[in-house]
Short mmCIF file of C-alpha atoms and ligand atoms in Angstrom, two decimals:
data_model
loop_
_atom_site.label_atom_id
_atom_site.label_comp_id
_atom_site.label_asym_id
_atom_site.label_seq_id
_atom_site.Cartn_x
_atom_site.Cartn_y
_atom_site.Cartn_z
CA MET N 193 122.49 106.05 112.69
CA SER N 194 120.51 107.62 115.49
CA THR N 195 117.49 105.93 117.06
CA PRO N 196 114.12 107.61 116.42
CA GLU N 197 113.69 108.19 120.19
CA ALA N 198 116.78 110.40 120.19
CA GLN N 199 115.44 112.62 117.43
CA PRO N 200 113.38 115.74 118.19
CA GLU N 201 109.86 116.12 116.79
CA ASN N 202 110.91 119.16 114.78
CA LEU N 203 113.90 117.34 113.28
CA MET N 204 114.06 119.50 110.17
CA GLU N 205 114.18 122.72 112.21
CA ALA N 206 116.91 121.22 114.42
CA ILE N 207 118.98 120.24 111.39
CA VAL N 208 118.63 123.63 109.70
CA SER N 209 119.65 125.31 112.95
CA LEU N 210 122.67 123.03 113.49
CA ALA N 211 123.70 123.44 109.85
CA LYS N 212 123.81 127.22 110.30
CA ARG N 213 125.25 127.23 113.84
CA ARG N 214 128.16 124.93 113.00
CA GLY N 215 128.86 126.15 109.48
CA PHE N 216 127.55 123.26 107.40
CA ILE N 217 125.14 125.28 105.25
CA PHE N 218 124.31 128.98 104.90
CA GLN N 219 121.64 130.70 102.87
CA SER N 220 123.15 132.09 99.69
CA SER N 221 123.68 135.87 99.74
CA GLU N 222 122.37 135.99 103.30
CA ILE N 223 123.45 139.58 103.95
CA TYR N 224 121.10 140.62 101.12
CA GLY N 225 118.20 138.66 102.56
CA GLY N 226 119.05 135.33 100.96
CA PHE N 227 118.22 134.02 97.49
CA ASN N 228 115.48 131.42 97.29
CA GLY N 229 116.68 128.03 96.05
CA PHE N 230 120.41 128.69 96.44
CA PHE N 231 122.74 127.65 99.26
CA ASP N 232 126.35 127.98 100.37
CA TYR N 233 128.30 125.23 102.08
CA GLY N 234 130.44 126.34 105.03
CA PRO N 235 133.74 124.86 106.25
CA LEU N 236 132.23 121.69 107.75
CA GLY N 237 129.66 121.34 104.97
CA VAL N 238 132.19 121.56 102.19
CA GLU N 239 134.21 118.73 103.77
CA LEU N 240 131.14 116.54 104.19
CA LYS N 241 130.06 117.22 100.62
CA LYS N 242 133.53 116.52 99.26
CA ASN N 243 133.60 113.23 101.17
CA ILE N 244 130.26 112.17 99.65
CA ARG N 245 131.61 112.97 96.20
CA ASP N 246 134.94 111.24 96.83
CA CYS N 247 133.31 108.08 98.18
CA TRP N 248 131.07 107.90 95.11
CA TRP N 249 133.91 108.62 92.70
CA ASN N 250 136.20 106.05 94.32
CA ASP N 251 133.55 103.34 94.44
CA MET N 252 131.95 104.13 91.10
CA VAL N 253 135.00 104.93 88.98
CA ARG N 254 138.36 104.11 90.54
CA ARG N 255 137.43 100.81 92.16
CA ARG N 256 135.58 99.49 89.11
CA ASP N 257 137.17 98.29 85.90
CA ASP N 258 134.12 99.01 83.77
CA VAL N 259 133.46 102.71 84.52
CA VAL N 260 135.49 105.74 83.42
CA GLY N 261 135.01 109.36 84.45
CA ILE N 262 134.67 112.61 82.55
CA GLU N 263 133.99 116.27 83.25
CA THR N 264 132.04 118.18 80.63
CA SER N 265 131.20 121.87 80.37
CA ILE N 266 128.16 123.30 82.14
CA ILE N 267 127.13 125.33 79.11
CA MET N 268 126.93 123.13 76.04
CA HIS N 269 125.82 123.75 72.45
CA PRO N 270 122.09 124.63 72.56
CA LYS N 271 121.43 121.87 70.02
CA VAL N 272 122.29 119.34 72.75
CA TRP N 273 119.17 120.40 74.63
CA GLU N 274 117.02 120.41 71.51
CA ALA N 275 118.09 116.86 70.66
CA SER N 276 117.68 115.61 74.21
CA GLY N 277 114.11 116.93 74.33
CA HIS N 278 114.76 119.43 77.12
CA VAL N 279 113.93 122.57 75.09
CA ALA N 280 110.52 121.19 74.18
CA GLY N 281 109.69 119.12 77.20
CA PHE N 282 111.68 119.89 80.37
CA THR N 283 108.70 121.62 81.92
CA ASP N 284 106.66 121.67 85.07
CA PRO N 285 103.00 122.71 85.09
CA LEU N 286 102.83 126.21 86.57
CA VAL N 287 99.78 127.86 88.16
CA ASP N 288 99.73 131.56 89.06
CA CYS N 289 97.65 133.22 91.75
CA LYS N 290 96.72 136.58 90.19
CA VAL N 291 96.04 138.19 93.58
CA SER N 292 98.98 137.08 95.73
CA LYS N 293 101.38 136.71 92.75
CA ASN N 294 102.42 133.35 94.21
CA ARG N 295 103.32 130.57 91.81
CA TYR N 296 102.60 126.91 92.34
CA ARG N 297 103.50 123.65 90.69
CA ALA N 298 100.12 122.28 89.62
CA ASP N 299 101.06 118.76 90.71
CA GLN N 300 101.88 120.07 94.21
CA LEU N 301 98.66 122.04 94.60
CA PHE N 302 95.89 119.80 95.92
CA TRP N 303 92.16 120.33 96.09
CA SER N 304 88.93 118.57 96.94
CA PRO N 305 85.25 119.24 96.52
CA VAL N 306 83.39 119.87 99.78
CA VAL N 307 80.48 117.44 99.69
CA VAL N 308 77.69 117.84 102.22
CA ASP N 309 74.67 115.57 102.13
CA GLY N 310 75.72 114.32 98.70
CA ASN N 311 75.95 117.84 97.19
CA VAL N 312 79.10 119.72 96.16
CA VAL N 313 78.92 122.98 98.14
CA GLY N 314 82.39 124.36 97.38
CA TYR N 315 86.08 123.54 97.06
CA VAL N 316 89.15 123.60 99.32
CA SER N 317 92.86 123.55 98.50
CA ALA N 318 96.18 122.83 100.22
CA LEU N 319 99.81 122.62 99.23
CA GLU N 320 101.55 119.24 99.27
CA SER N 321 102.67 118.29 102.76
CA GLU N 322 103.17 115.20 104.89
CA ASN N 323 99.44 115.34 105.66
CA THR N 324 97.75 116.84 102.61
CA ALA N 325 94.57 114.81 103.09
CA GLY N 326 94.31 115.88 106.74
CA GLU N 327 94.77 119.53 105.83
CA LEU N 328 92.10 119.32 103.14
CA GLN N 329 89.71 117.62 105.57
CA THR N 330 90.28 120.34 108.18
CA ALA N 331 89.73 123.01 105.50
CA ALA N 332 86.50 121.29 104.38
CA GLU N 333 85.20 121.22 107.97
CA ALA N 334 86.06 124.92 108.39
CA PHE N 335 84.33 125.73 105.09
CA LYS N 336 81.15 123.93 106.18
CA ARG N 337 81.19 125.72 109.56
CA LYS N 338 81.79 129.14 108.03
CA LYS N 339 78.96 128.73 105.54
CA ALA N 340 76.73 127.23 108.29
CA ILE N 341 75.74 124.31 106.07
CA GLN N 342 73.89 121.49 107.83
CA GLY N 343 74.29 117.79 107.04
CA PRO N 344 76.97 115.08 106.97
CA LEU N 345 80.34 116.03 105.41
CA ALA N 346 81.83 113.42 103.08
CA PRO N 347 85.57 112.60 103.40
CA VAL N 348 87.70 114.71 101.05
CA VAL N 349 88.94 113.28 97.74
CA VAL N 350 92.55 114.41 97.20
CA LYS N 351 93.30 115.55 93.64
CA ASP N 352 96.07 117.70 92.23
CA PHE N 353 95.50 120.75 90.04
CA THR N 354 96.46 118.91 86.84
CA GLU N 355 93.35 116.79 87.41
CA ALA N 356 91.00 119.80 87.57
CA THR N 357 88.76 120.50 84.57
CA GLU N 358 88.77 123.98 83.05
CA ALA N 359 85.44 124.80 84.68
CA LEU N 360 86.98 124.23 88.12
CA TYR N 361 89.97 126.61 87.79
CA ALA N 362 87.82 129.54 88.91
CA LEU N 363 86.19 127.59 91.75
CA ILE N 364 89.24 126.19 93.53
CA PRO N 365 90.55 128.65 96.17
CA SER N 366 94.12 129.89 96.04
CA PRO N 367 96.19 128.49 98.94
CA ALA N 368 97.51 132.04 99.46
CA THR N 369 94.20 133.88 99.83
CA GLY N 370 91.75 131.07 100.62
CA GLU N 371 89.43 132.58 97.99
CA PRO N 372 88.48 131.19 94.56
CA GLY N 373 88.80 133.08 91.29
CA SER N 374 92.49 133.95 91.20
CA LEU N 375 94.18 130.74 90.01
CA THR N 376 95.15 130.50 86.35
CA ALA N 377 95.06 127.41 84.14
CA PRO N 378 98.30 125.39 84.38
CA ARG N 379 100.87 126.21 81.69
CA ALA N 380 104.12 124.49 80.78
CA PHE N 381 107.08 126.27 82.39
CA ASN N 382 110.53 125.33 81.08
CA MET N 383 112.92 124.85 83.98
CA MET N 384 116.16 125.49 82.10
CA PHE N 385 118.03 128.68 82.97
CA GLN N 386 118.81 130.67 79.83
CA THR N 387 121.84 132.81 79.21
CA ASN N 388 123.51 134.43 76.22
CA VAL N 389 126.92 133.47 74.95
CA GLY N 390 129.09 136.10 73.31
CA ALA N 391 128.53 139.82 72.82
CA MET N 392 125.16 139.52 71.05
CA THR N 393 122.04 139.07 73.14
CA ASP N 394 119.64 138.11 70.38
CA GLY N 395 117.93 134.74 69.89
CA SER N 396 120.96 133.30 68.10
CA SER N 397 123.14 133.56 71.21
CA ILE N 398 120.77 131.77 73.62
CA ALA N 399 122.35 128.96 75.59
CA TYR N 400 121.35 127.04 78.71
CA LEU N 401 122.88 126.12 82.04
CA ARG N 402 122.70 122.33 82.02
CA PRO N 403 119.72 120.90 83.92
CA GLU N 404 121.47 117.51 84.24
CA THR N 405 125.02 116.22 83.83
CA ALA N 406 123.87 113.17 81.85
CA GLN N 407 123.92 114.74 78.38
CA GLY N 408 127.68 115.30 78.69
CA MET N 409 128.17 111.53 78.76
CA PHE N 410 126.02 110.99 75.66
CA VAL N 411 127.59 113.79 73.66
CA ASP N 412 131.11 112.56 74.49
CA PHE N 413 130.25 108.87 74.05
CA LYS N 414 132.21 108.49 70.81
CA ASN N 415 135.18 110.47 72.14
CA VAL N 416 135.45 108.11 75.10
CA VAL N 417 135.04 104.97 72.95
CA ASP N 418 137.65 106.17 70.45
CA THR N 419 140.26 107.20 73.03
CA ASN N 420 139.93 104.49 75.68
CA ARG N 421 140.07 100.72 75.56
CA VAL N 422 136.47 100.37 76.72
CA LYS N 423 134.21 97.50 75.70
CA LEU N 424 130.50 97.02 76.35
CA PRO N 425 129.19 96.87 78.96
CA PHE N 426 130.89 99.97 80.37
CA GLY N 427 129.92 103.20 82.05
CA ILE N 428 130.82 106.88 81.86
CA ALA N 429 130.43 108.85 85.09
CA GLN N 430 130.44 112.51 85.95
CA ILE N 431 129.95 114.69 89.02
CA GLY N 432 128.96 118.31 88.59
CA LYS N 433 126.59 121.18 89.10
CA SER N 434 123.16 121.24 87.48
CA PHE N 435 120.65 124.08 87.40
CA ARG N 436 116.87 124.02 87.35
CA ASN N 437 114.58 126.99 87.74
CA GLU N 438 112.35 125.08 90.14
CA ILE N 439 108.94 126.72 90.63
CA THR N 440 108.87 125.81 94.30
CA PRO N 441 112.35 125.14 95.70
CA ARG N 442 111.84 123.76 99.19
CA ASN N 443 112.75 121.55 102.07
CA PHE N 444 116.13 123.20 102.56
CA ILE N 445 118.66 121.66 100.16
CA PHE N 446 116.29 118.88 99.03
CA ARG N 447 114.97 120.81 96.02
CA SER N 448 117.12 123.75 95.04
CA ARG N 449 117.81 125.65 91.86
CA GLU N 450 121.56 125.01 91.80
CA PHE N 451 122.58 121.54 92.93
CA GLU N 452 125.11 118.84 92.26
CA GLN N 453 124.54 115.53 90.52
CA MET N 454 126.49 112.29 90.37
CA GLU N 455 125.37 110.42 87.28
CA MET N 456 126.60 107.37 85.43
CA GLU N 457 125.52 106.11 82.02
CA TYR N 458 126.08 102.35 81.76
CA PHE N 459 126.10 101.31 78.10
CA ILE N 460 124.99 97.79 77.27
CA HIS N 461 124.47 95.69 74.15
CA GLU N 462 121.10 96.21 72.48
CA ASP N 463 120.32 92.51 73.09
CA ALA N 464 121.56 92.46 76.70
CA ASP N 465 119.22 91.45 79.52
CA TRP N 466 118.56 95.10 80.50
CA ALA N 467 116.24 94.17 83.38
CA LYS N 468 119.02 92.15 85.04
CA VAL N 469 121.56 94.98 84.66
CA HIS N 470 118.97 97.46 85.91
CA GLU N 471 118.36 95.38 89.03
CA GLU N 472 122.12 94.99 89.60
CA TRP N 473 122.53 98.77 89.56
CA ILE N 474 119.60 99.35 91.90
CA SER N 475 121.18 96.92 94.39
CA TRP N 476 124.58 98.56 93.94
CA CYS N 477 123.12 101.98 94.72
CA GLU N 478 121.31 100.68 97.82
CA ALA N 479 124.49 99.03 99.11
CA TRP N 480 126.45 102.23 98.45
CA LEU N 481 123.96 104.36 100.40
CA LYS N 482 124.32 101.99 103.35
CA SER N 483 128.11 102.22 103.08
CA VAL N 484 127.91 105.97 103.72
CA GLY N 485 125.74 105.45 106.77
CA LEU N 486 122.12 105.51 105.61
CA PRO N 487 120.02 102.94 107.51
CA GLU N 488 118.13 100.28 105.58
CA SER N 489 114.99 101.18 107.57
CA HIS N 490 114.89 104.60 105.85
CA LEU N 491 115.32 103.26 102.30
CA SER N 492 112.60 101.94 100.01
CA ARG N 493 111.95 101.49 96.29
CA TYR N 494 109.38 103.11 94.05
CA SER N 495 108.79 101.67 90.57
CA HIS N 496 107.36 104.21 88.17
CA PRO N 497 104.10 102.88 86.70
CA LYS N 498 104.50 101.78 83.07
CA GLU N 499 101.83 104.25 81.84
CA LYS N 500 103.70 107.22 83.33
CA LEU N 501 107.08 106.40 81.78
CA ALA N 502 108.45 108.34 78.80
CA PHE N 503 107.83 106.40 75.57
CA TYR N 504 111.51 105.38 75.27
CA SER N 505 111.91 104.32 78.88
CA ARG N 506 111.76 100.66 79.79
CA GLY N 507 111.61 101.12 83.51
CA THR N 508 112.59 103.54 86.28
CA VAL N 509 113.04 102.70 89.93
CA ASP N 510 113.65 105.42 92.50
CA ILE N 511 115.41 104.69 95.76
CA MET N 512 113.37 106.64 98.28
CA PHE N 513 114.55 108.02 101.60
CA LYS N 514 112.48 108.75 104.67
CA TYR N 515 113.18 112.48 105.15
CA PRO N 516 111.55 114.37 108.07
CA PHE N 517 109.09 115.86 105.53
CA GLY N 518 108.12 112.49 104.05
CA VAL N 519 109.41 109.64 101.90
CA GLN N 520 111.01 111.26 98.84
CA GLU N 521 113.16 110.41 95.82
CA LEU N 522 116.86 110.16 96.53
CA TRP N 523 118.30 108.22 93.57
CA GLY N 524 116.67 107.42 90.23
CA ILE N 525 117.81 104.39 88.23
CA ALA N 526 116.38 104.52 84.71
CA ALA N 527 116.56 102.12 81.79
CA ARG N 528 116.56 104.58 78.89
CA GLY N 529 116.98 102.24 75.90
CA SER N 530 118.97 103.81 73.05
CA TYR N 531 116.95 107.05 73.06
CA ASP N 532 119.67 109.57 73.93
CA LEU N 533 122.40 108.30 71.60
CA THR N 534 119.89 107.91 68.78
CA GLN N 535 118.64 111.47 69.25
CA HIS N 536 122.17 112.89 69.17
CA ALA N 537 123.08 110.77 66.15
CA GLN N 538 120.09 112.15 64.26
CA ALA N 539 120.55 115.77 65.36
CA SER N 540 124.31 115.91 64.78
CA GLY N 541 124.50 113.62 61.78
CA LYS N 542 127.29 111.71 63.56
CA PRO N 543 126.55 107.99 64.05
CA GLN N 544 126.75 106.86 67.66
CA GLU N 545 127.15 103.15 66.99
CA VAL N 546 129.58 100.48 68.09
CA PHE N 547 130.67 97.41 66.14
CA ASP N 548 129.64 93.95 67.29
CA GLU N 549 132.53 91.55 66.54
CA ALA N 550 130.25 88.52 66.87
CA THR N 551 127.52 89.56 64.44
CA LYS N 552 129.73 91.94 62.40
CA LYS N 553 126.93 94.51 62.70
CA LYS N 554 126.83 98.04 64.07
CA PHE N 555 124.26 99.03 66.66
CA VAL N 556 123.42 101.86 69.06
CA PRO N 557 124.04 100.78 72.67
CA HIS N 558 121.29 100.94 75.28
CA VAL N 559 121.81 102.60 78.63
CA ILE N 560 121.05 102.18 82.33
CA GLU N 561 121.35 105.47 84.23
CA PRO N 562 121.76 105.77 88.01
CA ALA N 563 121.37 109.51 88.78
CA VAL N 564 121.61 110.99 92.25
CA GLY N 565 121.93 114.41 93.86
CA VAL N 566 124.85 115.09 96.22
CA ASP N 567 122.78 117.57 98.22
CA ARG N 568 120.01 115.01 98.77
CA ILE N 569 122.54 112.51 100.13
CA PHE N 570 123.95 115.29 102.31
CA LEU N 571 120.51 115.99 103.78
CA ALA N 572 119.84 112.27 104.20
CA VAL N 573 123.03 111.64 106.21
CA LEU N 574 122.28 114.64 108.45
CA THR N 575 118.71 113.41 108.92
CA ALA N 576 119.73 109.87 109.79
CA GLY N 577 122.61 110.94 112.02
CA TYR N 578 121.10 113.75 114.10
CA ALA N 579 120.33 113.00 117.76
CA GLU N 580 119.76 114.88 120.99
CA GLU N 581 120.58 112.81 124.05
CA GLU N 582 120.73 113.24 127.79
CA VAL N 583 124.16 112.31 129.10
CA THR N 584 125.94 112.49 132.44
CA ASP N 585 129.16 114.50 132.59
CA GLU N 586 132.32 113.67 134.61
CA LYS N 587 130.85 115.39 137.67
CA GLY N 588 127.61 113.39 137.50
CA ASN N 589 125.53 116.27 136.13
CA LYS N 590 122.95 115.53 133.46
CA GLU N 591 123.23 117.53 130.26
CA LYS N 592 121.96 117.46 126.70
CA ARG N 593 124.32 116.54 123.92
CA THR N 594 123.65 117.05 120.25
CA VAL N 595 125.43 114.46 118.16
CA LEU N 596 125.72 113.75 114.46
CA ARG N 597 126.26 110.02 114.03
CA LEU N 598 127.91 110.30 110.63
CA SER N 599 129.72 107.42 109.01
CA PRO N 600 133.51 107.89 109.31
CA ARG N 601 133.55 107.68 105.49
CA VAL N 602 131.74 111.03 105.17
CA ALA N 603 132.36 112.77 108.53
CA PRO N 604 133.95 116.19 107.86
CA VAL N 605 136.56 115.72 110.58
CA LYS N 606 137.82 112.19 111.24
CA VAL N 607 139.74 112.75 114.47
CA ALA N 608 140.10 115.64 116.91
CA ILE N 609 143.42 115.92 118.72
CA LEU N 610 142.97 117.33 122.21
CA PRO N 611 145.92 118.06 124.52
CA LEU N 612 144.59 117.76 128.07
CA LEU N 613 146.04 121.17 129.00
CA LYS N 614 146.96 123.93 126.59
CA ASN N 615 149.71 125.44 128.73
CA LYS N 616 151.80 122.28 129.22
CA GLU N 617 154.34 122.05 126.43
CA VAL N 618 155.03 118.34 126.95
CA LEU N 619 151.39 117.67 126.12
CA THR N 620 150.96 120.20 123.29
CA ASN N 621 154.24 119.15 121.60
CA ARG N 622 153.14 115.51 121.50
CA ALA N 623 149.65 116.49 120.38
CA LYS N 624 150.97 118.72 117.59
CA ALA N 625 153.34 116.01 116.37
CA LEU N 626 150.45 113.56 116.09
CA TYR N 627 148.24 116.20 114.46
CA THR N 628 150.90 117.02 111.84
CA LYS N 629 151.35 113.36 111.00
CA LEU N 630 147.63 112.60 110.74
CA LYS N 631 146.72 115.60 108.61
CA ARG N 632 148.85 114.37 105.73
CA ASN N 633 146.14 111.78 105.05
CA TYR N 634 143.07 112.76 107.01
CA ALA N 635 140.91 115.77 107.87
CA VAL N 636 141.79 116.30 111.54
CA GLN N 637 141.28 119.13 113.99
CA TYR N 638 143.49 120.37 116.80
CA ASP N 639 141.46 121.76 119.68
CA ASP N 640 142.96 122.96 122.95
CA GLY N 641 140.22 125.42 123.99
CA GLY N 642 138.11 124.82 127.11
CA ALA N 643 137.29 121.88 129.35
CA ILE N 644 137.69 118.46 127.78
CA GLY N 645 133.94 117.74 128.11
CA LYS N 646 133.12 120.93 126.17
CA ARG N 647 135.56 119.95 123.46
CA TYR N 648 133.93 116.51 123.15
CA ARG N 649 130.51 118.17 122.74
CA ARG N 650 131.85 120.45 119.99
CA GLN N 651 133.14 117.45 118.10
CA ASP N 652 129.94 115.44 118.69
CA GLU N 653 127.94 118.20 116.99
CA ALA N 654 130.32 118.21 114.05
CA GLY N 655 130.02 114.43 113.67
CA THR N 656 133.69 113.68 114.45
CA PRO N 657 133.84 109.90 115.07
CA TRP N 658 136.87 109.95 117.39
CA CYS N 659 138.63 112.27 119.82
CA VAL N 660 142.19 111.60 120.94
CA THR N 661 143.36 113.09 124.22
CA ILE N 662 147.04 113.48 124.99
CA ASP N 663 147.40 113.34 128.76
CA PHE N 664 150.17 112.85 131.32
CA ASP N 665 150.02 109.06 130.94
CA THR N 666 150.98 109.56 127.28
CA ILE N 667 154.20 111.23 128.38
CA GLU N 668 154.99 109.50 131.63
CA LYS N 669 153.95 105.89 131.12
CA PRO N 670 155.59 103.48 128.69
CA GLY N 671 153.87 102.77 125.37
CA ASP N 672 153.11 106.34 124.20
CA THR N 673 149.36 105.69 124.34
CA PHE N 674 146.47 108.17 124.02
CA THR N 675 142.87 108.14 125.16
CA LEU N 676 140.58 107.37 122.26
CA ARG N 677 137.00 108.45 122.83
CA ASP N 678 134.28 107.03 120.60
CA ARG N 679 131.57 109.53 119.55
CA ASP N 680 128.67 107.06 119.56
CA THR N 681 129.35 105.00 122.68
CA MET N 682 131.34 107.74 124.50
CA GLN N 683 133.55 104.87 125.70
CA GLN N 684 137.23 105.56 126.16
CA LYS N 685 140.23 103.31 125.76
CA ARG N 686 143.96 103.67 125.38
CA ILE N 687 145.57 103.09 122.03
CA THR N 688 148.91 103.59 120.34
CA GLU N 689 149.63 105.72 117.30
CA ALA N 690 149.91 102.61 115.11
CA GLU N 691 146.54 101.38 116.34
CA LEU N 692 144.99 104.79 115.60
CA PHE N 693 146.27 104.71 112.02
CA ALA N 694 144.97 101.14 111.63
CA LEU N 695 141.55 102.19 112.92
CA LEU N 696 141.37 105.06 110.44
CA ALA N 697 142.53 102.91 107.54
CA GLU N 698 139.79 100.40 108.32
CA HIS N 699 136.91 102.88 108.57
CA VAL N 700 137.86 105.80 106.32
CA TYR N 701 138.02 104.54 102.74
N1 LIG D 88 119.60 112.47 84.12
C1 LIG D 88 118.45 112.11 84.84
C2 LIG D 88 118.08 113.08 85.87
O1 LIG D 88 118.63 114.16 85.98
P1 LIG D 88 116.36 113.46 87.78
O2 LIG D 88 115.49 112.47 88.49
O3 LIG D 88 115.73 114.67 87.23
O4 LIG D 88 117.09 112.62 86.65
C3 LIG D 88 118.40 112.90 89.29
O5 LIG D 88 117.55 113.88 88.75
C4 LIG D 88 118.65 113.20 90.75
O6 LIG D 88 119.14 114.53 90.91
C5 LIG D 88 117.40 113.12 91.63
O7 LIG D 88 117.12 111.80 92.01
C6 LIG D 88 117.83 113.98 92.81
O8 LIG D 88 118.64 113.23 93.70
C7 LIG D 88 118.68 115.06 92.16
N2 LIG D 88 117.89 116.28 91.92
C8 LIG D 88 117.03 116.52 90.90
N3 LIG D 88 116.50 117.75 91.00
C9 LIG D 88 117.03 118.32 92.11
C10 LIG D 88 116.88 119.59 92.75
N4 LIG D 88 116.11 120.54 92.25
N5 LIG D 88 117.57 119.82 93.91
C11 LIG D 88 118.39 118.88 94.42
N6 LIG D 88 118.57 117.66 93.85
C12 LIG D 88 117.91 117.38 92.71
#
């Protein structure tokens, strides 16, 4: 990872700019002005994203004996979403501003009374930010000044709009206009995208784009049990797109309307020590995040308070990541009891039980669910890896280099092959031979354009861990060695082809 000193103050801006400049991420439909909450991944981004997925799939499914994978359809029978509770309850509280036509999530719209000399003289509001309390305090001071009210101002009390009483809706100012009177009462807004299946577009053809991949695992539970030699405890995993009509998509790819999830449902015996299994999975997820390059210093845990859990949930712990815009949820690990399978058994009339050989009784398994977003991991690795450093070039001149210190496991390009000169066939032939051999197994780039220092900088920005230069020593001296340049230390050493393959095998897995 990069040290905090090497990161600019406006880290998020720098990352968004690099992502666009180097083809990691583009706005969706950019030529039409973009489409809020949707993104495209460019050539480097698609490689990085694929690597995140592959690492997870390999570690979660292929390298474990107790997890199998599936891929279910994005549009499922609408009854799935009735049984799961999403039709009735997958909502966010929505507040409209009647003047600006802006829409807010009530739990992200904060307010405070302005209290002067012990009396409430008005209200201020602010949208959730890294410093909501500070913004409210500044707004309260401005309010007092504008109204020329004398007396000591009390510190603000930060509350969100769901905590406002009906009488206050008309008194809290809209963040868009700064004036009260235009905010509506919060109402439940269902986040599922609706579509129609088939030629009819009446109520009977309504279907939904899935808002999570998890239900696929529950609905196919029996199919997997009946066709595979799986025994409790075991997991079913899936990677795929999910869709949520988020009221306020924001923070780049952190909260978008189309995103990708990697979820695993780990089924356990109803009498199993669920808390122990839950803790094992939380630790597994933390270790996995470190294995793809996220620093321990940026990770923390948040346990959902018991009173805020759904009635069926036994416990949820989120692994939080320190993003530039604050500490936010990266990976949720929930103990969901037998809720989902029981719901589907009732709604479909098809029992979702397994047989216990020991007790000779049938029961509905319980589940532990680690659920994470690919895009959030993507943003986290960019955040942790981005650095701007002052370095000295070969001629002794100081220059700035932008570098992405990505783990070799997820880096889009693993090695760049650089012939020292592009017009010397002895060099380019050897470089191309190495390139052809490497690209059978690894994502590699051949780059012969410009001074070698410039080519290093290009690869630094793309997060390429190693550059290999084919020079005259490669051809003329015994040993057929190349210069290997390390992205992070910028140190160079000579290595052979066999050593290069060994290095890659050790770090890219
Ligand atoms: N099946 C449980 C479930 O979907 P969730 O907490 O709603 O739980 C799991 O989502 C993970 O999916 C989150 O921790 C986050 O990483 C990712 N995620 C959720 N909503 C997202 C969004 N709008 N944009 C990007 N990622 C999102």
